[in-house]
Amino acid sequence: MKNILLLLLAFTFISSGCSSIESTSLMVDRTLIREPRPKEVLPYGHKLNEYAMQIGRYSLADLDDYYRNELSREKAEAYYNNARKMLISSMVQSYGLAEKGDDASIAFYLNEVQELKLMQPEVTLKLLIRAEKSMAQEEVKNIAGKIYEFNQKAIAGIEDPKPYLARFGQVWEEIKLFSER
């Protein structure tokens, strides 16, 4: 009888504390944790992240339309120029802008690159090479010179430019050659 009473008491105690398996406030869904980002970095969930990460789901025309019509609405945001660089780079590197783009688009994006500090020089070089096919040599030379000078000032402003130049210096020299033709 004593054992049955202890068993009944233990059963009652256990069942009262564990009547349901519910999450407690101590359990956190780690997928919802979002570290704060600097203002210059795209916010979580920004449409541009989808365009850049889901290559093949969108067309070059989709990205071009987004750049010209949607992204321009975010000019006041601190991340705006980084978003522009990211989208142009994606269009050139992943969507074939330099190969598939029409002459007007090449001129448009080459002009856009002139305003962007430290745009990937490989992207700039591809646009310059493609621009040679449709723009006057003097115009390409002037654009290349502006891009080169603008970025040399930006590079000089880097605290330690040596690692950057070790990685990209040769490509910047190729861009400089466009300005000297």
Tab-separated table of C-alpha atoms in Angstrom:
chain	number	residue	atom	x	y	z
A	1	MET	CA	0.000	0.000	0.000
A	2	LYS	CA	2.842	2.320	0.835
A	3	ASN	CA	4.460	1.635	-2.558
A	4	ILE	CA	1.190	2.288	-4.388
A	5	LEU	CA	0.737	5.558	-2.506
A	6	LEU	CA	4.282	6.664	-3.386
A	7	LEU	CA	3.763	5.625	-7.007
A	8	LEU	CA	0.480	7.547	-7.181
A	9	LEU	CA	2.086	10.589	-5.565
A	10	ALA	CA	5.033	10.454	-8.006
A	11	PHE	CA	2.683	10.071	-10.977
A	12	THR	CA	0.603	13.054	-9.834
A	13	PHE	CA	3.704	15.175	-9.297
A	14	ILE	CA	5.203	14.306	-12.700
A	15	SER	CA	1.975	14.711	-14.647
A	16	SER	CA	1.160	18.078	-13.081
A	17	GLY	CA	4.490	19.585	-14.154
A	18	CYS	CA	4.655	18.017	-17.605
A	19	SER	CA	1.086	18.029	-18.807
A	20	SER	CA	2.113	19.506	-22.141
A	21	ILE	CA	5.296	20.037	-24.056
A	22	GLU	CA	5.339	23.731	-24.792
A	23	SER	CA	8.223	25.986	-25.627
A	24	THR	CA	9.386	28.178	-22.815
A	25	SER	CA	10.674	31.692	-22.953
A	26	LEU	CA	14.171	30.213	-22.695
A	27	MET	CA	13.882	28.602	-26.125
A	28	VAL	CA	14.676	30.923	-29.032
A	29	ASP	CA	14.235	30.380	-32.746
A	30	ARG	CA	17.784	31.185	-33.848
A	31	THR	CA	16.692	31.788	-37.438
A	32	LEU	CA	14.964	34.955	-36.258
A	33	ILE	CA	18.094	36.437	-34.690
A	34	ARG	CA	19.362	39.298	-36.808
A	35	GLU	CA	22.596	41.000	-35.925
A	36	PRO	CA	22.494	44.753	-36.356
A	37	ARG	CA	24.028	45.849	-39.648
A	38	PRO	CA	25.927	49.012	-40.462
A	39	LYS	CA	23.833	51.578	-42.308
A	40	GLU	CA	25.915	51.074	-45.466
A	41	VAL	CA	24.948	47.396	-45.690
A	42	LEU	CA	21.720	46.302	-47.329
A	43	PRO	CA	19.013	45.502	-44.807
A	44	TYR	CA	17.896	41.916	-44.306
A	45	GLY	CA	15.206	40.966	-46.787
A	46	HIS	CA	16.120	43.644	-49.350
A	47	LYS	CA	14.989	42.635	-52.850
A	48	LEU	CA	18.503	43.142	-54.203
A	49	ASN	CA	19.791	40.257	-52.073
A	50	GLU	CA	17.324	37.998	-53.871
A	51	TYR	CA	18.440	39.239	-57.308
A	52	ALA	CA	22.093	38.691	-56.456
A	53	MET	CA	21.673	35.293	-54.817
A	54	GLN	CA	19.150	33.632	-57.116
A	55	ILE	CA	21.035	33.835	-60.398
A	56	GLY	CA	19.062	32.398	-63.256
A	57	ARG	CA	15.697	33.073	-61.675
A	58	TYR	CA	15.706	36.599	-63.083
A	59	SER	CA	16.772	38.045	-66.405
A	60	LEU	CA	19.176	40.837	-67.225
A	61	ALA	CA	16.112	42.902	-68.172
A	62	ASP	CA	14.648	42.317	-64.690
A	63	LEU	CA	17.792	43.611	-63.003
A	64	ASP	CA	18.060	46.560	-65.380
A	65	ASP	CA	14.440	47.491	-64.715
A	66	TYR	CA	14.972	47.202	-60.966
A	67	TYR	CA	18.098	49.368	-61.106
A	68	ARG	CA	16.513	52.121	-63.154
A	69	ASN	CA	13.020	52.171	-61.636
A	70	GLU	CA	13.106	50.765	-58.112
A	71	LEU	CA	16.562	51.189	-56.628
A	72	SER	CA	16.659	54.875	-57.540
A	73	ARG	CA	13.876	55.434	-54.985
A	74	GLU	CA	16.382	54.612	-52.232
A	75	LYS	CA	18.878	57.411	-52.957
A	76	ALA	CA	18.600	58.772	-49.431
A	77	GLU	CA	19.654	55.464	-47.855
A	78	ALA	CA	23.237	55.050	-46.621
A	79	TYR	CA	23.507	51.725	-48.470
A	80	TYR	CA	22.431	53.173	-51.843
A	81	ASN	CA	25.872	53.297	-53.512
A	82	ASN	CA	26.792	49.842	-52.226
A	83	ALA	CA	23.506	48.531	-53.607
A	84	ARG	CA	24.293	50.125	-56.969
A	85	LYS	CA	27.742	48.518	-57.031
A	86	MET	CA	26.296	45.155	-56.075
A	87	LEU	CA	23.620	45.267	-58.764
A	88	ILE	CA	25.899	46.496	-61.550
A	89	SER	CA	28.469	43.874	-60.603
A	90	SER	CA	25.828	41.163	-60.673
A	91	MET	CA	24.561	42.319	-64.070
A	92	VAL	CA	28.079	42.247	-65.539
A	93	GLN	CA	29.521	39.189	-63.800
A	94	SER	CA	26.479	36.902	-63.530
A	95	TYR	CA	23.977	38.098	-66.135
A	96	GLY	CA	26.308	39.006	-69.022
A	97	LEU	CA	25.622	42.723	-69.405
A	98	ALA	CA	28.906	43.291	-71.256
A	99	GLU	CA	28.085	40.516	-73.729
A	100	LYS	CA	24.310	40.873	-74.054
A	101	GLY	CA	23.675	44.538	-73.275
A	102	ASP	CA	22.783	47.000	-75.993
A	103	ASP	CA	24.968	50.034	-76.690
A	104	ALA	CA	22.729	52.405	-74.731
A	105	SER	CA	22.804	50.164	-71.644
A	106	ILE	CA	26.587	49.870	-71.760
A	107	ALA	CA	26.905	53.673	-71.943
A	108	PHE	CA	24.367	54.094	-69.131
A	109	TYR	CA	26.127	51.724	-66.729
A	110	LEU	CA	29.575	52.979	-67.613
A	111	ASN	CA	28.377	56.457	-66.670
A	112	GLU	CA	26.929	55.071	-63.441
A	113	VAL	CA	30.291	53.486	-62.563
A	114	GLN	CA	31.954	56.906	-62.788
A	115	GLU	CA	30.158	57.924	-59.583
A	116	LEU	CA	30.988	54.803	-57.553
A	117	LYS	CA	34.095	54.626	-55.387
A	118	LEU	CA	36.003	51.372	-55.555
A	119	MET	CA	33.656	49.622	-57.926
A	120	GLN	CA	35.097	46.220	-58.720
A	121	PRO	CA	37.730	47.127	-61.302
A	122	GLU	CA	37.096	43.900	-63.260
A	123	VAL	CA	33.512	45.029	-63.817
A	124	THR	CA	34.653	48.478	-64.910
A	125	LEU	CA	37.212	46.979	-67.276
A	126	LYS	CA	34.618	44.699	-68.898
A	127	LEU	CA	32.329	47.680	-69.477
A	128	LEU	CA	35.188	49.725	-70.965
A	129	ILE	CA	36.186	46.907	-73.314
A	130	ARG	CA	32.585	46.542	-74.468
A	131	ALA	CA	32.166	50.324	-74.792
A	132	GLU	CA	34.996	50.423	-77.321
A	133	LYS	CA	32.701	48.668	-79.792
A	134	SER	CA	30.018	51.340	-79.692
A	135	MET	CA	31.459	54.591	-78.352
A	136	ALA	CA	34.017	56.964	-79.784
A	137	GLN	CA	37.556	56.173	-78.647
A	138	GLU	CA	37.974	59.668	-77.202
A	139	GLU	CA	34.794	59.276	-75.142
A	140	VAL	CA	35.932	55.905	-73.745
A	141	LYS	CA	39.323	57.438	-72.997
A	142	ASN	CA	37.743	60.337	-71.086
A	143	ILE	CA	35.438	58.080	-69.096
A	144	ALA	CA	38.303	55.723	-68.232
A	145	GLY	CA	40.393	58.697	-67.106
A	146	LYS	CA	37.633	59.998	-64.843
A	147	ILE	CA	37.035	56.582	-63.337
A	148	TYR	CA	40.749	56.011	-62.788
A	149	GLU	CA	41.404	59.406	-61.166
A	150	PHE	CA	38.285	59.220	-58.998
A	151	ASN	CA	39.292	55.809	-57.698
A	152	GLN	CA	42.946	56.691	-57.178
A	153	LYS	CA	41.746	59.338	-54.709
A	154	ALA	CA	39.521	56.757	-53.033
A	155	ILE	CA	42.400	54.273	-52.821
A	156	ALA	CA	44.640	56.957	-51.300
A	157	GLY	CA	41.976	57.395	-48.599
A	158	ILE	CA	42.192	53.763	-47.521
A	159	GLU	CA	44.061	53.421	-44.231
A	160	ASP	CA	46.306	50.671	-45.628
A	161	PRO	CA	45.908	50.465	-49.415
A	162	LYS	CA	48.633	47.832	-49.931
A	163	PRO	CA	46.356	44.765	-49.626
A	164	TYR	CA	43.769	46.373	-51.903
A	165	LEU	CA	46.415	47.275	-54.497
A	166	ALA	CA	47.983	43.824	-54.279
A	167	ARG	CA	44.629	42.377	-55.254
A	168	PHE	CA	43.348	44.969	-57.745
A	169	GLY	CA	46.333	47.122	-58.714
A	170	GLN	CA	46.961	45.375	-62.029
A	171	VAL	CA	43.353	45.815	-63.147
A	172	TRP	CA	43.466	49.519	-62.234
A	173	GLU	CA	46.591	49.822	-64.373
A	174	GLU	CA	44.680	48.299	-67.284
A	175	ILE	CA	41.940	50.885	-66.756
A	176	LYS	CA	44.621	53.594	-66.714
A	177	LEU	CA	45.780	52.364	-70.144
A	178	PHE	CA	42.313	53.135	-71.521
A	179	SER	CA	42.743	56.712	-70.379
A	180	GLU	CA	46.098	57.034	-72.112
A	181	ARG	CA	45.106	55.775	-75.555
